[in-house]
Coordinates of C-alpha atoms and ligand atoms in Angstrom, one line a residue:
M1 CA 0.0 0.0 0.0
P2 CA 1.3 3.5 -0.8
R3 CA 2.3 5.7 2.1
A4 CA -0.3 8.3 1.2
G5 CA -3.0 5.7 1.7
F6 CA -2.5 5.7 5.5
P7 CA -4.9 7.9 7.4
M8 CA -3.4 9.5 10.5
T9 CA -5.6 7.4 12.8
E10 CA -5.7 7.1 16.5
A11 CA -2.6 5.7 18.2
A12 CA -2.3 2.0 18.9
D13 CA -2.2 0.5 22.4
L14 CA 0.5 -2.0 21.6
L15 CA 3.0 -2.3 18.8
L16 CA 5.0 -5.5 18.1
T17 CA 8.0 -4.5 16.1
G18 CA 11.2 -5.9 14.7
A19 CA 9.5 -9.2 14.1
E20 CA 9.0 -11.7 11.3
V21 CA 5.2 -11.7 11.3
H22 CA 3.5 -14.6 9.6
A23 CA -0.2 -13.9 9.0
L24 CA -0.8 -17.6 8.2
T25 CA -3.3 -16.5 5.6
D26 CA -3.4 -18.7 2.5
P27 CA -0.9 -18.0 1.0
D28 CA 1.1 -16.9 4.0
R29 CA 1.8 -13.2 4.1
T30 CA 4.7 -11.8 6.1
A31 CA 5.3 -8.4 7.6
E32 CA 7.6 -6.7 10.2
A33 CA 5.2 -5.3 12.7
V34 CA 1.7 -5.4 14.1
A35 CA -0.4 -2.7 15.7
I36 CA -3.2 -3.4 18.2
R37 CA -5.9 -1.2 19.6
D38 CA -8.8 -2.1 21.9
G39 CA -7.9 -5.8 21.6
E40 CA -8.0 -5.7 17.8
I41 CA -5.4 -5.9 15.1
V42 CA -5.4 -2.5 13.4
R43 CA -2.4 -2.6 11.2
V44 CA 0.0 -5.3 9.8
G45 CA 2.9 -4.1 7.7
S46 CA 6.4 -2.8 7.5
E47 CA 8.1 -1.2 10.5
Y48 CA 7.7 2.2 8.8
E49 CA 4.0 1.8 8.2
V50 CA 3.2 0.5 11.7
R51 CA 5.2 3.2 13.5
F52 CA 2.7 5.8 12.3
L53 CA 0.5 4.5 15.1
D54 CA 3.1 5.0 17.8
G55 CA 1.5 7.5 20.3
V56 CA 2.5 8.8 23.7
E57 CA 0.6 6.0 25.5
T58 CA 1.6 3.3 23.1
K59 CA 3.5 0.3 24.5
V60 CA 6.1 -0.9 22.0
I61 CA 7.6 -4.4 22.2
E62 CA 10.7 -4.9 20.1
L63 CA 11.0 -8.5 19.2
D64 CA 14.5 -8.7 17.9
G65 CA 13.6 -10.9 14.9
G66 CA 11.2 -13.1 16.9
V67 CA 8.5 -14.8 14.8
V68 CA 5.0 -13.6 15.4
L69 CA 2.1 -16.0 14.6
P70 CA -1.6 -16.0 15.3
G71 CA -2.2 -17.5 18.8
F72 CA -2.5 -21.2 18.8
I73 CA -6.0 -22.8 19.1
D74 CA -6.0 -26.2 20.7
A75 CA -9.1 -27.6 18.9
H76 CA -9.5 -30.6 21.1
T77 CA -8.6 -30.4 24.7
H78 CA -9.7 -31.0 28.2
V79 CA -8.8 -28.0 30.3
Q80 CA -10.0 -29.8 33.5
L81 CA -7.4 -32.5 32.9
L82 CA -4.7 -29.9 32.2
G83 CA -5.5 -28.3 35.6
Q84 CA -5.7 -31.7 37.3
Y85 CA -2.2 -32.7 36.0
E86 CA -0.9 -29.7 37.9
L87 CA -2.7 -30.6 41.1
H88 CA -2.4 -34.4 41.3
A89 CA 0.4 -36.9 40.4
D90 CA 1.4 -36.3 36.8
L91 CA 3.1 -39.4 35.4
W92 CA 3.9 -37.9 31.9
G93 CA 7.1 -39.2 30.4
I94 CA 7.9 -41.8 33.1
E95 CA 9.4 -44.7 31.2
R96 CA 9.5 -47.4 33.9
R97 CA 6.8 -49.2 35.8
D98 CA 8.7 -49.0 39.2
A99 CA 9.4 -45.3 38.7
C100 CA 5.8 -44.6 38.0
L101 CA 4.8 -46.5 41.2
D102 CA 7.4 -44.5 43.2
A103 CA 5.9 -41.3 42.0
L104 CA 2.5 -42.4 43.1
R105 CA 3.8 -43.5 46.5
D106 CA 5.3 -40.0 46.9
H107 CA 2.0 -38.4 46.0
A108 CA 0.2 -40.7 48.5
A109 CA 2.7 -39.8 51.2
E110 CA 2.2 -36.1 50.5
L111 CA -1.5 -36.6 51.0
D112 CA -0.9 -38.5 54.2
A113 CA 1.2 -35.6 55.4
E114 CA -1.6 -33.1 54.6
S115 CA -4.5 -35.3 55.8
G116 CA -7.0 -34.3 58.3
A117 CA -9.3 -32.5 55.9
A118 CA -9.9 -35.8 54.1
D119 CA -13.5 -35.9 52.9
G120 CA -14.7 -38.6 50.6
R121 CA -13.1 -37.1 47.6
D122 CA -9.8 -35.7 48.9
E123 CA -8.7 -39.0 50.3
W124 CA -8.2 -40.5 46.8
A125 CA -4.7 -40.6 45.5
I126 CA -5.0 -39.9 41.8
G127 CA -2.5 -40.1 39.0
F128 CA -2.7 -39.0 35.4
R129 CA -1.1 -39.8 32.1
Y130 CA 0.7 -43.1 32.6
D131 CA 1.7 -44.7 29.4
E132 CA 2.7 -48.3 29.6
S133 CA 3.5 -48.5 25.9
A134 CA 6.8 -46.9 26.8
W135 CA 7.6 -49.6 29.4
D136 CA 9.5 -52.8 28.7
D137 CA 6.5 -55.1 29.3
D138 CA 3.8 -52.9 27.8
R139 CA 1.3 -54.1 30.4
P140 CA -1.2 -51.8 32.2
L141 CA -0.9 -51.1 35.9
T142 CA -2.7 -53.7 38.0
R143 CA -4.6 -53.7 41.3
E144 CA -1.6 -55.5 42.8
D145 CA 0.8 -52.8 41.6
L146 CA -1.4 -50.1 43.2
D147 CA -2.0 -52.0 46.4
A148 CA 1.7 -51.5 47.0
V149 CA 1.2 -47.7 46.6
S150 CA -1.4 -47.6 49.4
E151 CA -3.6 -50.1 51.0
G152 CA -5.8 -47.7 53.0
R153 CA -6.2 -45.0 50.5
P154 CA -8.2 -45.5 47.3
V155 CA -5.7 -45.1 44.4
A156 CA -6.8 -44.4 40.8
V157 CA -4.5 -43.9 37.9
F158 CA -5.7 -42.7 34.5
R159 CA -4.0 -43.9 31.4
I160 CA -2.7 -41.1 29.1
D161 CA -5.7 -41.5 26.7
V162 CA -8.2 -41.5 29.5
H163 CA -10.0 -44.5 28.0
S164 CA -8.8 -46.8 30.7
A165 CA -7.7 -46.5 34.3
S166 CA -6.2 -48.7 37.0
L167 CA -7.5 -49.0 40.6
N168 CA -6.1 -50.5 43.8
S169 CA -8.3 -52.8 45.9
A170 CA -9.6 -50.0 48.1
A171 CA -10.7 -48.1 45.0
V172 CA -12.3 -51.2 43.4
E173 CA -14.1 -51.9 46.7
R174 CA -15.6 -48.4 46.7
L175 CA -16.7 -48.3 43.1
R176 CA -17.5 -51.9 42.5
D177 CA -21.3 -51.8 42.9
D178 CA -21.5 -48.9 40.4
L179 CA -19.1 -50.2 37.7
P180 CA -20.6 -51.6 34.5
E181 CA -19.4 -55.2 34.5
S182 CA -18.5 -55.3 30.8
D183 CA -15.9 -52.5 31.3
V184 CA -14.2 -54.1 34.2
R185 CA -11.3 -56.3 33.1
T186 CA -11.0 -59.6 35.0
E187 CA -8.7 -62.6 35.3
D188 CA -10.1 -65.8 36.8
G189 CA -13.2 -63.9 37.8
E190 CA -11.3 -61.3 39.8
P191 CA -10.9 -57.6 38.7
T192 CA -7.4 -57.0 37.5
G193 CA -7.8 -53.4 38.6
V194 CA -8.1 -52.2 35.0
I195 CA -11.3 -50.5 34.0
V196 CA -12.2 -49.0 30.5
E197 CA -14.6 -46.7 28.8
D198 CA -18.0 -46.3 30.6
A199 CA -16.6 -47.6 33.9
L200 CA -14.5 -44.4 33.9
D201 CA -17.6 -42.3 34.2
V202 CA -18.1 -43.7 37.7
L203 CA -14.6 -42.9 38.6
W204 CA -14.8 -39.4 37.2
E205 CA -17.8 -38.6 39.3
R206 CA -15.8 -39.5 42.4
V207 CA -12.8 -37.3 41.5
A208 CA -14.7 -34.4 39.8
P209 CA -13.6 -30.9 41.0
D210 CA -16.2 -28.8 42.9
R211 CA -16.6 -25.1 42.0
E212 CA -13.8 -24.0 44.3
D213 CA -11.5 -26.6 42.8
A214 CA -12.6 -25.7 39.3
R215 CA -11.5 -22.1 39.8
E216 CA -8.1 -23.2 41.0
L217 CA -7.8 -25.7 38.2
L218 CA -8.7 -23.1 35.6
D219 CA -6.2 -20.6 36.9
A220 CA -3.5 -23.2 36.7
A221 CA -4.6 -24.4 33.3
Q222 CA -4.9 -20.9 31.8
E223 CA -1.4 -20.0 33.0
R224 CA 0.0 -23.2 31.5
A225 CA -1.8 -22.6 28.2
H226 CA -0.4 -19.1 27.9
R227 CA 3.2 -20.4 28.5
L228 CA 2.6 -22.7 25.5
G229 CA 1.3 -19.9 23.3
V230 CA -2.3 -21.2 23.4
T231 CA -4.9 -18.4 23.2
G232 CA -7.9 -20.5 22.4
V233 CA -9.3 -23.9 23.2
H234 CA -12.1 -26.1 22.2
D235 CA -13.0 -27.8 25.4
M236 CA -14.9 -31.1 25.4
V237 CA -17.0 -30.9 28.6
R238 CA -19.1 -33.4 30.5
N239 CA -20.3 -33.5 34.1
T240 CA -17.9 -30.8 35.0
T241 CA -17.9 -27.5 36.8
L242 CA -15.6 -26.0 34.2
P243 CA -18.3 -24.2 32.2
W244 CA -19.4 -22.5 35.4
A245 CA -15.8 -21.6 36.2
Y246 CA -15.1 -20.2 32.7
R247 CA -18.2 -17.9 32.9
A248 CA -17.3 -16.8 36.5
L249 CA -13.8 -15.9 35.4
D250 CA -15.2 -14.2 32.3
R251 CA -17.6 -12.1 34.3
A252 CA -14.7 -11.1 36.5
D253 CA -12.8 -10.1 33.3
R254 CA -10.0 -12.5 34.1
L255 CA -10.6 -15.1 31.4
R256 CA -7.9 -14.8 28.8
L257 CA -8.6 -17.8 26.7
R258 CA -11.1 -18.0 23.9
V259 CA -13.1 -21.0 24.9
R260 CA -15.4 -23.0 22.7
L261 CA -17.5 -25.4 24.8
N262 CA -18.5 -28.6 23.1
Y263 CA -21.0 -30.2 25.4
W264 CA -21.4 -33.9 25.7
A265 CA -24.5 -35.5 24.0
D266 CA -26.0 -36.5 27.4
H267 CA -26.3 -32.7 28.2
L268 CA -28.1 -31.9 24.9
D269 CA -31.6 -31.4 26.4
A270 CA -30.2 -29.2 29.2
V271 CA -28.0 -27.2 26.7
A272 CA -31.0 -26.7 24.4
E273 CA -33.3 -25.8 27.3
A274 CA -30.8 -23.3 28.6
G275 CA -31.1 -21.5 25.2
L276 CA -27.4 -22.1 24.3
A277 CA -26.7 -22.1 20.6
P278 CA -23.6 -22.7 18.5
G279 CA -21.6 -19.5 18.2
A280 CA -23.6 -17.7 20.9
G281 CA -21.9 -16.4 24.0
S282 CA -19.4 -13.7 25.0
E283 CA -16.1 -12.6 23.4
F284 CA -14.4 -15.3 25.4
V285 CA -16.9 -18.2 26.1
R286 CA -19.0 -19.5 23.3
T287 CA -21.0 -22.6 22.8
G288 CA -19.8 -25.0 20.1
A289 CA -20.9 -28.5 19.0
I290 CA -22.4 -31.5 20.7
K291 CA -19.7 -34.1 21.5
S292 CA -20.1 -37.8 21.3
Y293 CA -18.1 -40.9 21.2
T294 CA -18.2 -43.8 18.8
D295 CA -15.2 -45.8 19.9
G296 CA -12.3 -45.7 22.3
S297 CA -8.6 -45.5 21.8
I298 CA -5.8 -47.6 20.1
G299 CA -3.7 -47.7 23.3
S300 CA -6.5 -49.1 25.3
H301 CA -7.5 -51.6 22.6
T302 CA -10.9 -50.0 22.4
A303 CA -10.8 -48.1 19.1
R304 CA -13.2 -50.0 16.8
L305 CA -11.4 -51.6 13.9
R306 CA -12.6 -53.5 10.8
E307 CA -10.0 -56.1 11.4
P308 CA -8.6 -57.4 14.7
Y309 CA -5.8 -55.8 16.6
A310 CA -2.5 -57.1 15.6
D311 CA -1.6 -58.0 19.2
L312 CA -5.0 -59.4 20.1
D313 CA -5.5 -61.7 17.2
G314 CA -7.1 -64.9 18.6
V315 CA -7.0 -63.4 22.1
D316 CA -10.0 -62.1 24.1
A317 CA -9.1 -58.6 25.3
D318 CA -11.4 -58.9 28.3
S319 CA -9.7 -61.9 29.9
G320 CA -6.4 -62.3 28.2
D321 CA -7.5 -65.9 27.5
A322 CA -7.2 -67.6 24.1
D323 CA -10.3 -66.9 22.1
A324 CA -12.7 -69.8 22.4
G325 CA -14.4 -69.2 19.1
G326 CA -16.3 -66.8 16.8
D327 CA -14.5 -64.6 14.4
D328 CA -15.5 -61.4 16.2
A329 CA -15.0 -62.1 19.9
D330 CA -15.8 -59.0 21.8
G331 CA -12.6 -57.0 22.2
E332 CA -10.7 -58.4 19.3
R333 CA -11.7 -55.5 17.1
G334 CA -12.1 -53.0 19.9
Q335 CA -15.5 -51.8 21.0
W336 CA -18.3 -49.4 20.5
V337 CA -18.6 -46.8 23.2
I338 CA -21.7 -45.5 21.4
E339 CA -23.3 -47.9 18.9
P340 CA -23.8 -46.6 15.4
D341 CA -27.6 -46.5 15.7
E342 CA -27.3 -44.5 18.9
L343 CA -24.9 -42.0 17.2
R344 CA -27.4 -41.5 14.4
A345 CA -30.1 -40.7 16.9
I346 CA -27.7 -38.2 18.7
V347 CA -26.9 -36.5 15.4
A348 CA -30.6 -36.2 14.5
D349 CA -31.5 -34.8 18.0
A350 CA -28.6 -32.4 17.9
A351 CA -29.6 -31.2 14.4
D352 CA -33.2 -30.7 15.6
A353 CA -31.8 -28.4 18.4
G354 CA -29.6 -26.6 15.9
F355 CA -26.3 -28.2 16.8
P356 CA -23.6 -29.9 14.7
V357 CA -21.9 -32.9 16.3
A358 CA -18.2 -33.6 17.0
A359 CA -17.9 -37.4 17.0
H360 CA -14.9 -39.1 18.5
A361 CA -13.9 -41.8 16.0
I362 CA -10.4 -43.4 15.8
G363 CA -10.8 -46.9 14.3
D364 CA -11.8 -47.3 10.6
A365 CA -15.1 -49.0 11.6
A366 CA -15.8 -46.1 13.9
I367 CA -15.1 -43.5 11.2
D368 CA -17.6 -45.3 8.9
A369 CA -20.2 -45.0 11.7
A370 CA -19.5 -41.3 12.1
L371 CA -19.6 -40.5 8.4
D372 CA -22.8 -42.5 7.9
A373 CA -24.4 -40.6 10.7
F374 CA -23.2 -37.2 9.4
E375 CA -24.2 -37.8 5.8
D376 CA -27.8 -38.1 6.9
A377 CA -27.6 -34.9 8.8
D378 CA -27.3 -32.0 6.4
A379 CA -23.6 -31.0 6.9
A380 CA -24.0 -27.5 5.7
L381 CA -20.5 -26.0 5.3
A382 CA -21.9 -22.7 4.3
D383 CA -23.3 -22.2 7.8
P384 CA -20.3 -21.5 10.1
N385 CA -22.2 -22.8 13.0
R386 CA -23.0 -26.1 11.5
R387 CA -19.6 -27.6 11.0
Y388 CA -19.5 -31.3 11.8
R389 CA -16.3 -32.8 13.1
I390 CA -14.7 -36.1 13.5
E391 CA -12.4 -36.0 16.5
H392 CA -9.1 -37.9 15.8
A393 CA -10.2 -39.7 12.6
E394 CA -6.9 -41.5 12.9
L395 CA -7.3 -44.6 10.7
A396 CA -9.3 -43.0 7.9
D397 CA -8.7 -44.8 4.6
D398 CA -8.6 -43.2 1.2
E399 CA -12.3 -43.6 0.6
Q400 CA -13.2 -42.2 4.0
I401 CA -10.9 -39.2 3.4
D402 CA -12.8 -38.5 0.2
R403 CA -16.1 -38.7 2.0
M404 CA -14.9 -36.3 4.7
A405 CA -13.8 -33.8 2.0
A406 CA -17.1 -34.2 0.0
A407 CA -19.2 -33.6 3.1
G408 CA -17.0 -30.8 4.4
V409 CA -16.5 -32.7 7.7
V410 CA -13.7 -31.2 9.7
A411 CA -10.9 -33.6 10.8
S412 CA -10.0 -32.6 14.3
A413 CA -6.7 -34.3 14.6
Q414 CA -3.8 -34.6 17.1
P415 CA -0.4 -34.5 15.4
N416 CA 1.2 -35.4 18.8
F417 CA -0.4 -38.8 18.4
L418 CA 2.3 -39.5 15.8
Q419 CA 4.5 -40.0 18.9
W420 CA 3.1 -43.6 18.9
A421 CA 3.4 -44.1 15.1
D422 CA 7.1 -44.9 14.7
E423 CA 8.4 -48.2 13.6
G424 CA 8.3 -50.5 16.6
G425 CA 6.1 -48.1 18.5
L426 CA 2.7 -48.6 20.1
Y427 CA 0.7 -48.4 16.8
D428 CA 3.0 -50.9 15.2
R429 CA 2.3 -53.4 17.9
R430 CA -1.4 -52.7 18.2
L431 CA -2.1 -52.3 14.5
G432 CA 0.7 -53.7 12.3
V433 CA 2.6 -51.8 9.7
E434 CA -0.2 -51.1 7.1
R435 CA -2.5 -49.5 9.6
R436 CA 0.3 -47.8 11.5
E437 CA 1.2 -46.1 8.2
R438 CA -2.4 -45.3 7.5
A439 CA -2.8 -43.3 10.8
D440 CA -2.9 -39.5 10.7
R441 CA -2.0 -39.0 7.0
F442 CA -2.2 -35.3 7.1
R443 CA -0.7 -34.8 3.7
R444 CA -3.3 -37.0 2.2
W445 CA -6.1 -35.3 4.1
L446 CA -5.1 -31.8 3.0
S447 CA -4.6 -32.8 -0.6
A448 CA -8.1 -34.3 -0.6
G449 CA -9.5 -31.0 0.7
V450 CA -10.4 -32.1 4.2
P451 CA -10.5 -29.1 6.6
V452 CA -8.0 -30.0 9.3
A453 CA -7.9 -28.5 12.8
F454 CA -5.1 -29.5 15.1
G455 CA -5.4 -30.0 18.8
S456 CA -3.6 -31.9 21.6
D457 CA -6.2 -33.9 23.5
C458 CA -3.9 -32.9 26.4
M459 CA -1.3 -35.5 25.5
P460 CA 0.4 -33.1 26.3
M461 CA -1.0 -29.7 25.5
D462 CA 1.8 -28.2 23.5
P463 CA 1.2 -26.9 20.0
L464 CA 4.8 -26.8 18.9
Y465 CA 5.3 -30.4 20.0
G466 CA 2.4 -31.3 17.8
V467 CA 3.7 -29.2 14.9
H468 CA 7.0 -30.9 15.3
H469 CA 5.4 -34.3 14.9
A470 CA 3.4 -33.3 11.8
V471 CA 6.5 -31.8 10.1
N472 CA 8.7 -34.7 11.0
A473 CA 6.2 -37.5 10.6
P474 CA 7.4 -41.0 9.6
T475 CA 5.9 -41.3 6.1
D476 CA 5.4 -38.9 3.2
E477 CA 1.6 -39.2 3.5
Q478 CA 1.7 -38.2 7.1
R479 CA 4.2 -35.3 6.8
I480 CA 3.2 -31.7 6.1
S481 CA 5.1 -28.4 5.8
V482 CA 5.8 -26.1 8.8
T483 CA 3.3 -23.5 7.3
E484 CA 0.6 -26.1 6.9
A485 CA 1.0 -27.5 10.4
L486 CA 1.0 -24.0 12.0
R487 CA -2.1 -23.1 10.0
A488 CA -3.9 -26.2 11.2
Y489 CA -3.1 -25.2 14.8
T490 CA -4.4 -21.6 14.2
Y491 CA -6.8 -21.1 11.3
G492 CA -7.8 -24.7 11.4
G493 CA -9.3 -24.4 14.9
A494 CA -10.9 -21.1 14.0
F495 CA -12.6 -22.6 11.0
A496 CA -13.8 -25.7 12.8
A497 CA -15.7 -23.4 15.2
G498 CA -16.9 -21.0 12.5
D499 CA -14.7 -18.4 14.0
E500 CA -12.5 -17.7 11.0
D501 CA -13.7 -14.2 10.6
R502 CA -12.5 -13.3 14.1
L503 CA -9.6 -15.6 14.9
G504 CA -6.9 -17.8 13.3
T505 CA -4.8 -15.3 11.1
I506 CA -3.1 -12.0 11.6
E507 CA -5.3 -9.6 9.7
V508 CA -6.7 -6.1 10.3
G509 CA -10.0 -6.4 12.2
K510 CA -9.3 -9.7 13.9
E511 CA -8.9 -10.2 17.6
A512 CA -5.3 -9.5 18.8
D513 CA -4.5 -13.1 19.9
L514 CA -0.9 -13.6 19.1
V515 CA 2.2 -15.6 20.0
A516 CA 5.8 -14.7 19.5
L517 CA 8.4 -17.5 19.2
E518 CA 12.0 -16.9 20.2
R519 CA 13.2 -18.3 16.9
S520 CA 11.9 -19.5 13.6
P521 CA 10.4 -22.9 13.2
W522 CA 11.1 -22.6 9.5
D523 CA 14.8 -22.4 10.1
D524 CA 15.2 -25.7 11.8
P525 CA 12.2 -28.0 11.2
G526 CA 13.9 -30.9 12.9
G527 CA 14.1 -28.9 16.1
I528 CA 10.7 -27.3 16.4
D529 CA 10.0 -29.1 19.7
D530 CA 12.8 -27.1 21.2
V531 CA 11.5 -23.7 20.1
D532 CA 10.2 -21.6 23.0
V533 CA 7.4 -19.3 23.3
A534 CA 8.6 -15.8 24.1
L535 CA 5.4 -13.8 24.3
T536 CA 1.7 -14.5 24.4
V537 CA -0.9 -11.8 23.7
V538 CA -4.7 -12.3 24.2
D539 CA -7.2 -9.6 23.3
G540 CA -4.3 -7.2 23.1
D541 CA -3.1 -8.0 26.6
V542 CA 0.4 -9.5 27.2
V543 CA -0.5 -12.6 29.2
Y544 CA 2.9 -14.2 29.1
D545 CA 6.3 -12.7 28.6
D546 CA 9.5 -14.8 28.8
R547 CA 11.8 -12.5 26.8
Ligands
ZN601 ZN1 -10.4 -36.0 24.1

């Protein structure tokens, strides 16, 4: 634009200068500086152009060549979990069974030291994010393991995918009467301590945060998100006080995350009665889609596959015993968490109430079920508030990818899941080579025209870690460029929520949600997971500054 074209408008509140600004529009436009006023981006351009808006009260942040991007949107996350990791035993990255048990013992000992105020909930020792696939024996934690952590205290440990958990005897005792039998793993008729899928709902109820805890969790989670450059989240919520906490924080003008609440299908009647509608809400908290499951996860052997698991062939997942007969023994091909017919009914009910559905589907059989249900519902891409989504969509085959593209169904994917897709890794063992290489083929998805939104599912929340995996993926069909991966983590999430006019790129008129990285992810694609966030800006406010 020519110089003369710039009106001498009002000064900006904040200028980010000396930067390499990537707007992440398509194609990506670059600039040197950004000006922000009243929480909005008012100019993007050269240093010279943006300096016109430097007034007496303007704050100027000189970024020394730092890379400025739109703030990351984690399009599938569980903020409650993120907070809980901070407040309970976090077992992320522990690569040995005994070390994991030691960490749990330490946590139980801490609780012992604090005890006195132990009400029914607080006496539980809870661990999160254990991942046995990294251990030598690749076997889940058992009741016996956890009895050695504490005999008196109930102990519950959630697997990283939160589709299974392990309990000690005291915990089994307390929950036993309420647990659905089919989701309690047994050996010789006795519970092994491992529970899956629906049985976890019972456990969640016991450990759910009350309102006071929810505020504390949300504060911890928001701080963590800002450190990671996350300015927006699509939270999948069910039976939680988090929606209350978001709105309370928002009213107090302390919420600095753009939150999209995707309510679980069992809340649909209440959500509709409360008059919530997709896209409606405040600047910070808005209602999104209705969330449902179809299947479980690959790690827990509960993702629903067309063909049996490679490491369960002929073995019954429920008992570990040799399969007595039948070519589809329950468990061999995973399981339905929500049966296809039920999903159809959910999609129809949601559509009646004006909501699109975000259906969790990982296995190829589950993706079929989701697509079948969506194709009956009028997936109207033109309406930004009617974007249907498949959460994960990991094992989509070519035909399913084409169906997603044709119906305009968003693939809400987690590039960090590629951490299990290496040769010899978890997916190799569970699925075999062909299906391992078929997982998360982002290159293929984008070429087919599937709208892709990236998220973390909290494993862990860390957009740059996810981008790293997408850019350095094992196969050509999985691997995408730095720009594509960053775009899926920004614009992709905005689009999935129908928010692309407001969020997701750096353009005049959009919300000033930005992140500055200390160095360029384009310069060293192999080292993106080591790039740090230098600065996070939400609504024009600096919410994190590590320069
Ligand atoms: Zn999830």
